[in-house]
PDB file of C-alpha atoms and ligand atoms in Angstrom:
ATOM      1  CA  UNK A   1      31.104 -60.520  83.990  1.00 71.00           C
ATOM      2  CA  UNK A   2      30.045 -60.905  79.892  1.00 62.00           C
ATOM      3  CA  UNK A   3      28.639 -58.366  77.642  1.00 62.00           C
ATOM      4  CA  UNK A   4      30.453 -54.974  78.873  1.00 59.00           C
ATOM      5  CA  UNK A   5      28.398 -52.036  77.534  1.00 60.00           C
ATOM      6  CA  UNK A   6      28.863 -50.281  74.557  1.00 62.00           C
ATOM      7  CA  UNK A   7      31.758 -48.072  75.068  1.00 58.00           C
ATOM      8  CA  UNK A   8      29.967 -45.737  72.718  1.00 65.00           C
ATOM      9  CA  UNK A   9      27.466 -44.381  75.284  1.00 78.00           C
ATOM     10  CA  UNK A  10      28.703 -41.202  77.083  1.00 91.00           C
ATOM     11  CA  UNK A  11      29.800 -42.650  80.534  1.00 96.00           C
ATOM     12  CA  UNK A  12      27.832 -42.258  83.542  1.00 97.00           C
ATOM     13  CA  UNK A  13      30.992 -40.818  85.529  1.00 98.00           C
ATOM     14  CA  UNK A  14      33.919 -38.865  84.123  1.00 98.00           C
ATOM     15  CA  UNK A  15      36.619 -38.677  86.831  1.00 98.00           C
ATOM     16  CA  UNK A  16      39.424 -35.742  83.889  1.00 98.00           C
ATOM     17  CA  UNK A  17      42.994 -35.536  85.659  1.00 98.00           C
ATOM     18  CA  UNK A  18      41.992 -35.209  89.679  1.00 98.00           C
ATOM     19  CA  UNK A  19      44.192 -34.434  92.200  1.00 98.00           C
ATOM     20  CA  UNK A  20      43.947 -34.760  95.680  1.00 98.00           C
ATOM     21  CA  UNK A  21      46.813 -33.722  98.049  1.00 97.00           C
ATOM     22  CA  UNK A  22      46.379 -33.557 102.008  1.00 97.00           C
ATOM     23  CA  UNK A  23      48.942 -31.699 103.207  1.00 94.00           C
ATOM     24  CA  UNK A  24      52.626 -32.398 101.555  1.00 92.00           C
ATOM     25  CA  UNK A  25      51.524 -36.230 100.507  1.00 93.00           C
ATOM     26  CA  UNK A  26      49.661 -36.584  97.060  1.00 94.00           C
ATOM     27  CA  UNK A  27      46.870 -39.171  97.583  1.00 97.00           C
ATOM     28  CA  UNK A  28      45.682 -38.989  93.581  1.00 98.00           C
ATOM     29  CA  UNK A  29      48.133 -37.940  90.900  1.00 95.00           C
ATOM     30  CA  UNK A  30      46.220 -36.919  87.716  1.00 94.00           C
ATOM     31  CA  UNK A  31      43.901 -39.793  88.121  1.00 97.00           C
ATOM     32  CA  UNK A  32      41.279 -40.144  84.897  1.00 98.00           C
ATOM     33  CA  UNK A  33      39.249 -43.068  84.558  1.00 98.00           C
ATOM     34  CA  UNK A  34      35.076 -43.408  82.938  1.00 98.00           C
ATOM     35  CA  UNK A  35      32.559 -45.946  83.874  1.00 98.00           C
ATOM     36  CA  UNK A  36      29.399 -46.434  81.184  1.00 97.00           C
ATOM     37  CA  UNK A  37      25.857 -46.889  81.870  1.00 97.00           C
ATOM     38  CA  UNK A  38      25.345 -50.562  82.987  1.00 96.00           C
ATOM     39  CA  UNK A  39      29.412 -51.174  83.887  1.00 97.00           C
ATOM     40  CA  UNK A  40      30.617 -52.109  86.975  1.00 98.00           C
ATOM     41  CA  UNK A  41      34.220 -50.994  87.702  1.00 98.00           C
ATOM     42  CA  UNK A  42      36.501 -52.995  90.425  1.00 98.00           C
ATOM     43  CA  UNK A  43      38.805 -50.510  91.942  1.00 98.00           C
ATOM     44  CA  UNK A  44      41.425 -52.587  93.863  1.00 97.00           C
ATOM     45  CA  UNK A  45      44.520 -51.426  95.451  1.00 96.00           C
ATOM     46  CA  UNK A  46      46.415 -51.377  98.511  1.00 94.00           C
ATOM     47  CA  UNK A  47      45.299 -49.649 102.128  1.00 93.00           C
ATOM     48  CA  UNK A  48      46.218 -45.762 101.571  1.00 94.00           C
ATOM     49  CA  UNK A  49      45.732 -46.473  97.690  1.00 96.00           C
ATOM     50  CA  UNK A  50      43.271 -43.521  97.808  1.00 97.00           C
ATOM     51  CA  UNK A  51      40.210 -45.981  97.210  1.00 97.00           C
ATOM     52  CA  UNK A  52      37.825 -44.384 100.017  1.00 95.00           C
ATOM     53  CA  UNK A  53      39.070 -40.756  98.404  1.00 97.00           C
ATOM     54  CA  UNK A  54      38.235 -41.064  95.122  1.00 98.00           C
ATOM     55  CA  UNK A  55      34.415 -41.865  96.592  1.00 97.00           C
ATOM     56  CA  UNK A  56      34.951 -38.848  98.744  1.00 96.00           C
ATOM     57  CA  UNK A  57      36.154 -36.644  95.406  1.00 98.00           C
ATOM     58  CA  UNK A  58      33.072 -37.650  93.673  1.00 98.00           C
ATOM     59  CA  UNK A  59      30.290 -37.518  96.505  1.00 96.00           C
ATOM     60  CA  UNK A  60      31.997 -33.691  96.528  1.00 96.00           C
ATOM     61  CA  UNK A  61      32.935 -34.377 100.404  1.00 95.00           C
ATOM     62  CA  UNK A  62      36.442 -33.709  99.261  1.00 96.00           C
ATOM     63  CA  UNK A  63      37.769 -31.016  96.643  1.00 97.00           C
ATOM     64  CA  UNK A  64      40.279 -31.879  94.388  1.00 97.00           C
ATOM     65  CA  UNK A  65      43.575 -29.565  93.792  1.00 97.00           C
ATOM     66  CA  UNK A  66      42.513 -29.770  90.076  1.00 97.00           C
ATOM     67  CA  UNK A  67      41.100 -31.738  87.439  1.00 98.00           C
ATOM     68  CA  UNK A  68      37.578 -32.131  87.742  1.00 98.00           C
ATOM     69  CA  UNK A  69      34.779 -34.764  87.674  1.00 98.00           C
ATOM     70  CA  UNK A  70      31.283 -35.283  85.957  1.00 98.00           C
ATOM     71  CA  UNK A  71      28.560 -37.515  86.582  1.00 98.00           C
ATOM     72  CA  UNK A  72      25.803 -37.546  84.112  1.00 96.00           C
ATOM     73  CA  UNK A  73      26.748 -34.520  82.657  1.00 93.00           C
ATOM     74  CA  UNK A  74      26.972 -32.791  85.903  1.00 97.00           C
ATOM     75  CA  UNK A  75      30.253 -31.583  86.853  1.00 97.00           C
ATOM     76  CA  UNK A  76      30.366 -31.972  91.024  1.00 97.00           C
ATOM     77  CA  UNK A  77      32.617 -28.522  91.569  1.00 96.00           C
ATOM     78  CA  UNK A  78      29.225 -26.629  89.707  1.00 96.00           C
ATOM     79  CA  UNK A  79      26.645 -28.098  91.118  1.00 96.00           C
ATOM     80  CA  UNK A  80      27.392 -30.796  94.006  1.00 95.00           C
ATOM     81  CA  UNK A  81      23.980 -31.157  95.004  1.00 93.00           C
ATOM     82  CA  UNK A  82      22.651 -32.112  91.730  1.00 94.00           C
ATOM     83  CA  UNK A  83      25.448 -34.396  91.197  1.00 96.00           C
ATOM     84  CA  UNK A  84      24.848 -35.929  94.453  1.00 93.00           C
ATOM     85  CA  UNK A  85      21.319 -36.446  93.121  1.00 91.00           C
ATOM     86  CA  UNK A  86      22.383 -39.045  90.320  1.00 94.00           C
ATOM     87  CA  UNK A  87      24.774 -41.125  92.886  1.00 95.00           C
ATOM     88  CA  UNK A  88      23.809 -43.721  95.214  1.00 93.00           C
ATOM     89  CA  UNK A  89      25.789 -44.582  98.173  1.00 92.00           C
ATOM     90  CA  UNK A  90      26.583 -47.483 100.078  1.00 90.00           C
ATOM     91  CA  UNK A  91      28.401 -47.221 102.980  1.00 82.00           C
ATOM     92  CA  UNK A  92      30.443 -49.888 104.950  1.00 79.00           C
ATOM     93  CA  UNK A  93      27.709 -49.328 107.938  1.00 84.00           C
ATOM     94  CA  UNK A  94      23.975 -49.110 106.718  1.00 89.00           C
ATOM     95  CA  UNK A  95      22.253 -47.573 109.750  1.00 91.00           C
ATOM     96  CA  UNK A  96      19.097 -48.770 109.965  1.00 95.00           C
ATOM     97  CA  UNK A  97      16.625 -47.930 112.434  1.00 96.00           C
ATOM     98  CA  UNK A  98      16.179 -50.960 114.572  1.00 96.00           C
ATOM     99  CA  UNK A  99      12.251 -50.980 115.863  1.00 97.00           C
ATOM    100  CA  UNK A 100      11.315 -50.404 111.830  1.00 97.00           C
ATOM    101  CA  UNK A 101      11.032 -53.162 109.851  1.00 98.00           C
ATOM    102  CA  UNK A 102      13.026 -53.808 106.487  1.00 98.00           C
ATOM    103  CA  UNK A 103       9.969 -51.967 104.285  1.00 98.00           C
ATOM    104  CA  UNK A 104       9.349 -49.710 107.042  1.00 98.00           C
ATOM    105  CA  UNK A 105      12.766 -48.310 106.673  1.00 97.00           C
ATOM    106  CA  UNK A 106      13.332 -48.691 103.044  1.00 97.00           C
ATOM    107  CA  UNK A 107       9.681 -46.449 102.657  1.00 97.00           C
ATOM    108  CA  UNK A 108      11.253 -43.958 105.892  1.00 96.00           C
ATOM    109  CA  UNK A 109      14.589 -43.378 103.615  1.00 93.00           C
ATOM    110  CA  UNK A 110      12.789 -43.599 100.128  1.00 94.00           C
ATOM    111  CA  UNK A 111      10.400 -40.591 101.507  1.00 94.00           C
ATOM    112  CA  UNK A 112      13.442 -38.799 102.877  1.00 89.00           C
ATOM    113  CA  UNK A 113      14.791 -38.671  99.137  1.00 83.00           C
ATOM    114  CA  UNK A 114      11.128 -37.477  97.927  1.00 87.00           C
ATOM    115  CA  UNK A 115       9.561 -40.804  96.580  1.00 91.00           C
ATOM    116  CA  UNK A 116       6.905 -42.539  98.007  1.00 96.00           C
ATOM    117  CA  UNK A 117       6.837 -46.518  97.883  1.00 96.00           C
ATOM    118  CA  UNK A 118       3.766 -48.130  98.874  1.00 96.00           C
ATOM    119  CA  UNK A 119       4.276 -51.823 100.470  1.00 97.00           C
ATOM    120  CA  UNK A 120       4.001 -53.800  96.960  1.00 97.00           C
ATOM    121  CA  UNK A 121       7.014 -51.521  95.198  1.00 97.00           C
ATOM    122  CA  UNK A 122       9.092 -51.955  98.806  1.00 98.00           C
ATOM    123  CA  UNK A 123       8.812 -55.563  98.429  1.00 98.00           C
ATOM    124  CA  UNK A 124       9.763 -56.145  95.091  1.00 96.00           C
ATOM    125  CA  UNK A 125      13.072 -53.436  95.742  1.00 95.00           C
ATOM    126  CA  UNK A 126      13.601 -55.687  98.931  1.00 95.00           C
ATOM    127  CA  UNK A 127      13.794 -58.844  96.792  1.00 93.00           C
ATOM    128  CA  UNK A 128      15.705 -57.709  93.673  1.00 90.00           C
ATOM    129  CA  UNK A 129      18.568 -56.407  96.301  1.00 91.00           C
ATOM    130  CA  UNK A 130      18.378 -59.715  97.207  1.00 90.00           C
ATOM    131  CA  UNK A 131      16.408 -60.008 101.016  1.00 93.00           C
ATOM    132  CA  UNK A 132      14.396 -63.074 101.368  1.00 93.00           C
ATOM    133  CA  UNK A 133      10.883 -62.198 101.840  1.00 96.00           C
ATOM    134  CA  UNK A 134      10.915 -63.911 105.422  1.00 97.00           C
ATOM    135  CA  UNK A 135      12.756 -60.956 106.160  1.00 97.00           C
ATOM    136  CA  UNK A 136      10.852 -58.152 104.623  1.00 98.00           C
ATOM    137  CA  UNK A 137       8.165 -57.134 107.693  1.00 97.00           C
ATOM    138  CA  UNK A 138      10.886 -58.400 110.291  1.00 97.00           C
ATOM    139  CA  UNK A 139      12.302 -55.733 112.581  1.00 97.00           C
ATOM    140  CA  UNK A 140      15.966 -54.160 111.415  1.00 96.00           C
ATOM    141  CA  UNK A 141      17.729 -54.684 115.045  1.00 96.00           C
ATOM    142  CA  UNK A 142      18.472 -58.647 114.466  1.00 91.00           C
ATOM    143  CA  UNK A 143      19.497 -57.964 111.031  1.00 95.00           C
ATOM    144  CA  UNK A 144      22.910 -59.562 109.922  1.00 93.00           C
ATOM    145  CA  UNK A 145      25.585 -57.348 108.282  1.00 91.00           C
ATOM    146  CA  UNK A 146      24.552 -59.047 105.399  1.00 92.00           C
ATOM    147  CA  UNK A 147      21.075 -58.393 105.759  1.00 94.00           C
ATOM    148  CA  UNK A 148      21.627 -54.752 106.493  1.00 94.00           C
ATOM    149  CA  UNK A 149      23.883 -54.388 103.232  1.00 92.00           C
ATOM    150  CA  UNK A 150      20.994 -55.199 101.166  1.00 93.00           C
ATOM    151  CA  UNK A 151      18.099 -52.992 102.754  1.00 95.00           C
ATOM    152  CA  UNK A 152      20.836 -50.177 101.874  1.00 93.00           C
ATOM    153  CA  UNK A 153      21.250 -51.591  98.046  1.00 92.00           C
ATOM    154  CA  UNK A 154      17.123 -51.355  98.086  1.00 94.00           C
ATOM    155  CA  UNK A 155      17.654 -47.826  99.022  1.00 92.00           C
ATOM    156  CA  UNK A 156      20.369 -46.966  96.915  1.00 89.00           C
ATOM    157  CA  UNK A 157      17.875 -48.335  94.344  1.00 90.00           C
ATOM    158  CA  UNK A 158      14.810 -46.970  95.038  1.00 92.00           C
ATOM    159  CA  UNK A 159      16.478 -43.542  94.264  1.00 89.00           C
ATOM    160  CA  UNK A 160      16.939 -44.144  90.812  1.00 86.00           C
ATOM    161  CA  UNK A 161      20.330 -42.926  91.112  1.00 92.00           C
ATOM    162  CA  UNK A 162      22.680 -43.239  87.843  1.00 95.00           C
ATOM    163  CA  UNK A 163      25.725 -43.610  89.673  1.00 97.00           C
ATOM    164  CA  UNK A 164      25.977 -46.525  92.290  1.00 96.00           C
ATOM    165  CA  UNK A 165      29.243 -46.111  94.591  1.00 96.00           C
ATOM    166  CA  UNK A 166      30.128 -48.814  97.257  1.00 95.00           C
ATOM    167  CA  UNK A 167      33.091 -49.056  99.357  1.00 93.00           C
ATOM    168  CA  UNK A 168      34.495 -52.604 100.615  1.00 90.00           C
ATOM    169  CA  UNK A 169      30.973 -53.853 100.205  1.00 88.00           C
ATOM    170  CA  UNK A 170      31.965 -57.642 100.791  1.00 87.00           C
ATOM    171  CA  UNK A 171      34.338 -56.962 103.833  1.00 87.00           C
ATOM    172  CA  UNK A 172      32.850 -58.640 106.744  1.00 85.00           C
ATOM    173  CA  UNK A 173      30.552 -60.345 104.683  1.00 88.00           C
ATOM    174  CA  UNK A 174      30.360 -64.669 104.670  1.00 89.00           C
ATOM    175  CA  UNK A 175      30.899 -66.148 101.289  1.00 90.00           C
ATOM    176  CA  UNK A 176      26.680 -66.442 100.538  1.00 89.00           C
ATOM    177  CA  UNK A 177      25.866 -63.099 102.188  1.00 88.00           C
ATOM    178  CA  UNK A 178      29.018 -61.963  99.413  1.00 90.00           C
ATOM    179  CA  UNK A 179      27.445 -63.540  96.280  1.00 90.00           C
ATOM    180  CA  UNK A 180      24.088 -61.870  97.528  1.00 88.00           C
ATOM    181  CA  UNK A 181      25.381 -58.840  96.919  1.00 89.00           C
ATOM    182  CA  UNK A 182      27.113 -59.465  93.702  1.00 91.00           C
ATOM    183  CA  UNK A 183      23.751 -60.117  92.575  1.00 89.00           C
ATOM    184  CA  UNK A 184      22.331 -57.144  93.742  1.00 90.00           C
ATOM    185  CA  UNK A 185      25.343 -55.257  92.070  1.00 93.00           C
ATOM    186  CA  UNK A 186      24.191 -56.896  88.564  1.00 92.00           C
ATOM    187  CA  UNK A 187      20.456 -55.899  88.998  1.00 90.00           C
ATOM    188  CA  UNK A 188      22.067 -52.274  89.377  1.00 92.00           C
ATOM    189  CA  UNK A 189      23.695 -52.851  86.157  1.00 95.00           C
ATOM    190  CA  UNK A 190      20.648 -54.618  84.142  1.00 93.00           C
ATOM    191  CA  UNK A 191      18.871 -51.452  84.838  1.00 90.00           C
ATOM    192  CA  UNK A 192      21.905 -49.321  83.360  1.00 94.00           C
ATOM    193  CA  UNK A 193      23.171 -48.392  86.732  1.00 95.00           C
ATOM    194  CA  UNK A 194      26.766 -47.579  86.591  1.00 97.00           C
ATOM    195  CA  UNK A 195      28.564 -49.168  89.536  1.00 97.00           C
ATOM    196  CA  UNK A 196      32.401 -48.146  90.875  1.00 98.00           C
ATOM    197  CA  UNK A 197      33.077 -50.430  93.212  1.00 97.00           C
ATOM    198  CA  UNK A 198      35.921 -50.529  95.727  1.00 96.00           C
ATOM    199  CA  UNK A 199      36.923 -53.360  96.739  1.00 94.00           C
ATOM    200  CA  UNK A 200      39.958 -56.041  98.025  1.00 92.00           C
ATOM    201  CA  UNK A 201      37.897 -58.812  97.171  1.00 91.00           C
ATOM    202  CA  UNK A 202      40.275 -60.044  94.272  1.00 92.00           C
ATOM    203  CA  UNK A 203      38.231 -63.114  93.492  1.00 89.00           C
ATOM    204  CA  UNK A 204      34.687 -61.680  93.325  1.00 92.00           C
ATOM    205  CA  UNK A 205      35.871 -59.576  90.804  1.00 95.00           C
ATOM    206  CA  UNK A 206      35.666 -61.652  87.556  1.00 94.00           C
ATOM    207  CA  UNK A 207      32.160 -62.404  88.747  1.00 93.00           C
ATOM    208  CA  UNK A 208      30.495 -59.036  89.241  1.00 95.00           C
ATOM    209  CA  UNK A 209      32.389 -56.707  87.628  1.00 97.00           C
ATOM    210  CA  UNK A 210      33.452 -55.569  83.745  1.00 97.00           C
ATOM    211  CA  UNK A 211      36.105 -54.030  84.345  1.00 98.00           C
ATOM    212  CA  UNK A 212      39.029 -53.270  87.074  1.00 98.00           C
ATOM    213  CA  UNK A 213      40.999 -50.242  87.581  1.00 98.00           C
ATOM    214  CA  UNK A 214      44.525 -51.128  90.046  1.00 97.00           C
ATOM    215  CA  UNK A 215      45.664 -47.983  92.175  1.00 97.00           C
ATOM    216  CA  UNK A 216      48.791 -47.710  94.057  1.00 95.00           C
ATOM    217  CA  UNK A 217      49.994 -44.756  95.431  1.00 94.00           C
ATOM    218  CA  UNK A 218      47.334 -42.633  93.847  1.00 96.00           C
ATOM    219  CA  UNK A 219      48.305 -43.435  90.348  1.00 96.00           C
ATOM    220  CA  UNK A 220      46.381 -45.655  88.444  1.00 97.00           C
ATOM    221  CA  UNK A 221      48.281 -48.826  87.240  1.00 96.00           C
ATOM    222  CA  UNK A 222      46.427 -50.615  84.478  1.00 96.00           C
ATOM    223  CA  UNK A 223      42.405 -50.870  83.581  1.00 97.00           C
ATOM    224  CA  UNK A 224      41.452 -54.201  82.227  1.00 97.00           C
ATOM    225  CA  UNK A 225      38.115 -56.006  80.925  1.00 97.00           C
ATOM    226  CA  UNK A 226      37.753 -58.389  83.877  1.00 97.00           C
ATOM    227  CA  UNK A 227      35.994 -60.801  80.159  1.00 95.00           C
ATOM    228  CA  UNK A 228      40.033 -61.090  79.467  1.00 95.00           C
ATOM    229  CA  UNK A 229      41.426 -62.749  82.351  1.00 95.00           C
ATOM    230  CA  UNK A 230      40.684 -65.543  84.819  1.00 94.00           C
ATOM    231  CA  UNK A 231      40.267 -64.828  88.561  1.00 93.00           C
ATOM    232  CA  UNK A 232      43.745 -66.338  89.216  1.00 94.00           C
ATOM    233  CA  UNK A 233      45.001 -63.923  86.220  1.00 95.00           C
ATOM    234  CA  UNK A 234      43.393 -61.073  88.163  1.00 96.00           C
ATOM    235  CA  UNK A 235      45.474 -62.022  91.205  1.00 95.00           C
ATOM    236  CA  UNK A 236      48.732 -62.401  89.554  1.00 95.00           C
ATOM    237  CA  UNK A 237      48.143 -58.931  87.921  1.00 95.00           C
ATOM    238  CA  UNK A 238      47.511 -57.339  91.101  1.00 95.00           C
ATOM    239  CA  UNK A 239      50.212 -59.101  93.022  1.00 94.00           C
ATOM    240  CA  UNK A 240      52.921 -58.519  90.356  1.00 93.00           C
ATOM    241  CA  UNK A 241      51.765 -55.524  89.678  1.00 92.00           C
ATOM    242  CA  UNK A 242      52.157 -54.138  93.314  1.00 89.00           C
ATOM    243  CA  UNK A 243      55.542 -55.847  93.761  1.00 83.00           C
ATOM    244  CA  UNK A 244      57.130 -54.104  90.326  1.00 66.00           C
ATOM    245  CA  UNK A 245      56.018 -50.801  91.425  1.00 52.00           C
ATOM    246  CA  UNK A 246      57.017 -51.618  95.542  1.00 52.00           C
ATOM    247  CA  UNK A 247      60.369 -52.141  93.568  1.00 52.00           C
ATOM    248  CA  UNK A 248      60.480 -49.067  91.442  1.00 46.00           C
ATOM    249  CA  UNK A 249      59.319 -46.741  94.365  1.00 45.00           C
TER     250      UNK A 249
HETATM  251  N1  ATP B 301      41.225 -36.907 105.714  1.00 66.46           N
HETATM  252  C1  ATP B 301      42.491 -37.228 105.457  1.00 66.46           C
HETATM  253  N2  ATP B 301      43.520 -36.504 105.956  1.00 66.46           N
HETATM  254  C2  ATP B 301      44.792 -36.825 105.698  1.00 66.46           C
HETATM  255  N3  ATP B 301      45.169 -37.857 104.928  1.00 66.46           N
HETATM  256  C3  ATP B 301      44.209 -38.629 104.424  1.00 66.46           C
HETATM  257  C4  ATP B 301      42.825 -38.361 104.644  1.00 66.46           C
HETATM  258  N4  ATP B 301      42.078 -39.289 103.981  1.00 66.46           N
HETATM  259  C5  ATP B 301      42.973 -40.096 103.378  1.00 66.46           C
HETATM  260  N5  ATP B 301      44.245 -39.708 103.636  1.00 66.46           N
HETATM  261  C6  ATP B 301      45.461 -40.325 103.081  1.00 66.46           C
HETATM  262  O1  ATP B 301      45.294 -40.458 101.682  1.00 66.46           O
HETATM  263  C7  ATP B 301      45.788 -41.704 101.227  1.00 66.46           C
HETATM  264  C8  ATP B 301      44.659 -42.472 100.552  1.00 66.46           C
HETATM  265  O2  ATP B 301      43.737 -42.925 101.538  1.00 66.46           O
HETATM  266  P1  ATP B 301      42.379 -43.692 101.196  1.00 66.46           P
HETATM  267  O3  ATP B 301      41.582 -43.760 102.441  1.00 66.46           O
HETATM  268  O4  ATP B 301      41.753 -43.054 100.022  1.00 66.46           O
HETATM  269  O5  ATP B 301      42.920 -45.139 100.800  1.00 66.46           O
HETATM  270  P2  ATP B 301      42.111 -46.461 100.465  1.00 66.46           P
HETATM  271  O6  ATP B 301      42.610 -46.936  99.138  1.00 66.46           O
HETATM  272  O7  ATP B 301      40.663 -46.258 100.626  1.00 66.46           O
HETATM  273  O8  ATP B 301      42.676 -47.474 101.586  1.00 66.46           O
HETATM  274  P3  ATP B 301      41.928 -48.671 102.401  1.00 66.46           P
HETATM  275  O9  ATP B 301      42.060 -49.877 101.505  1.00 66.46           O
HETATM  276  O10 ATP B 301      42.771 -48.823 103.624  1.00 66.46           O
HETATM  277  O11 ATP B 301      40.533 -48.268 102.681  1.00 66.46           O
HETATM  278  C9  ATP B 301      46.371 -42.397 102.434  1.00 66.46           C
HETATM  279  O12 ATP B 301      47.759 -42.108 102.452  1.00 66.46           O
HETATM  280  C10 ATP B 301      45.662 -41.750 103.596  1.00 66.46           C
HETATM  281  O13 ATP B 301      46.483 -41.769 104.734  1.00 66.46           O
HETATM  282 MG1   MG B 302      39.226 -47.065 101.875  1.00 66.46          MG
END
């Protein structure tokens, strides 16, 4: 994706040396990485890369060993609610309640966070997360996975969160239902959203994101501007990379 943000802003998320053991196996070693207002970072590595615990690290579900992490400003081992505060979440399952509509649940979940959306301001969340407005007063329980994804992207973004985290958000997802969401990933970043991303969709990431991070092993490998490379040089990166290090391990 073009025009990266200026890497002059403070970042949005400060992950400083983090390590995360469970029991005698390390599943981060040191790991240090930033993401800037308005950038979307691709993290891509293997199952057991320590992806999904990264996420956990900076939701605070998970403490680290050491190192710690900030987002906007607000380190998560102080003050994990008010971190929590600036992140939104999407998981691999939205749960939706199924006899509420699409508004009717985005308002439900936008009230549990403390803001009130009246029907106009649901709508227009609805549509920039990408729903078709066909779908908008429809009930949840014939909703797609698709479909479901994005009702949870209009939540994420009606909480005015700084920090947008999503785990495997394409998996499962057709090829349209896939761009959809890349497009609801950029209107997180055109409102200076910063986006970490998890992902092993290799070939969306040119597309949606502006940079990649590759983890193996809990180390990270290399952080590139996704602007430098095609999508089959993103490939080959991963792929060699993975096989060097399988090699050296
Ligand atoms: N709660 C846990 N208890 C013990 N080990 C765990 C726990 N969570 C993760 N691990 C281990 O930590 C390592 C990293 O796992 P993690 O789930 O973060 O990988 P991932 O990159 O998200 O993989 P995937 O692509 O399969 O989702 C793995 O070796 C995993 O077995
Ligand atoms: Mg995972």
């Amino acid at each position: 994706m073009q025009a990266p943000p200026s890497p002059r802003q403070t970042p949005t998320l400060q992950i400083h040396a983090v390590r995360k053991d469970f029991g005698d196996r390390h599943a981060l070693e040191a790991l240090s990485m930033t993401i800037a207002p308005g950038e979307v970072y691709a993290l891509l590595g293997p199952n057991g890369a320590g992806k999904t615990t990264t996420l956990n690290l900076i939701l605070g579900f998970l403490t680290p060993e050491s190192g710690h992490i900030e987002v906007a400003d607000v380190r998560v081992d102080r003050d994990p609610l008010g971190a929590r505060a600036k992140i939104a979440y999407l998981p691999e399952t939205v749960m939706l309640h199924p006899t509420l509509s699409a508004i009717e649940n985005l308002s439900y979940f936008a009230l549990l966070g403390g803001r009130r959306l009246d029907e106009a301001q649901a709508r227009a969340l609805l549509s920039e997360a990408g729903l078709q407005d066909e779908a908008h007063a429809r009930r949840a329980a014939g909703f797609s996975k698709g479909m479901r994804q994005k009702v949870g992207l209009a939540i994420a973004l009606a909480k005015n969160a700084q920090l947008l985290l999503l785990d495997e958000p394409t998996s499962g997802l057709d090829a349209s239902a896939a761009n959809d969401l890349s497009q609801g990933v950029r209107a997180a970043s055109r409102r200076g959203i910063a986006v970490l991303m998890a992902t092993h969709d290799l070939y969306r990431v040119k597309d949606v994101a502006h940079r990649l991070g590759i983890l193996r092993a809990g180390r990270l490998l290399t952080e590139r501007h996704t602007a430098e490379l095609s999508a089959a040089q993103i490939e080959s990166l991963y792929l060699e990379l993975l096989a060097v290090d399988g090699q050296a391990a």
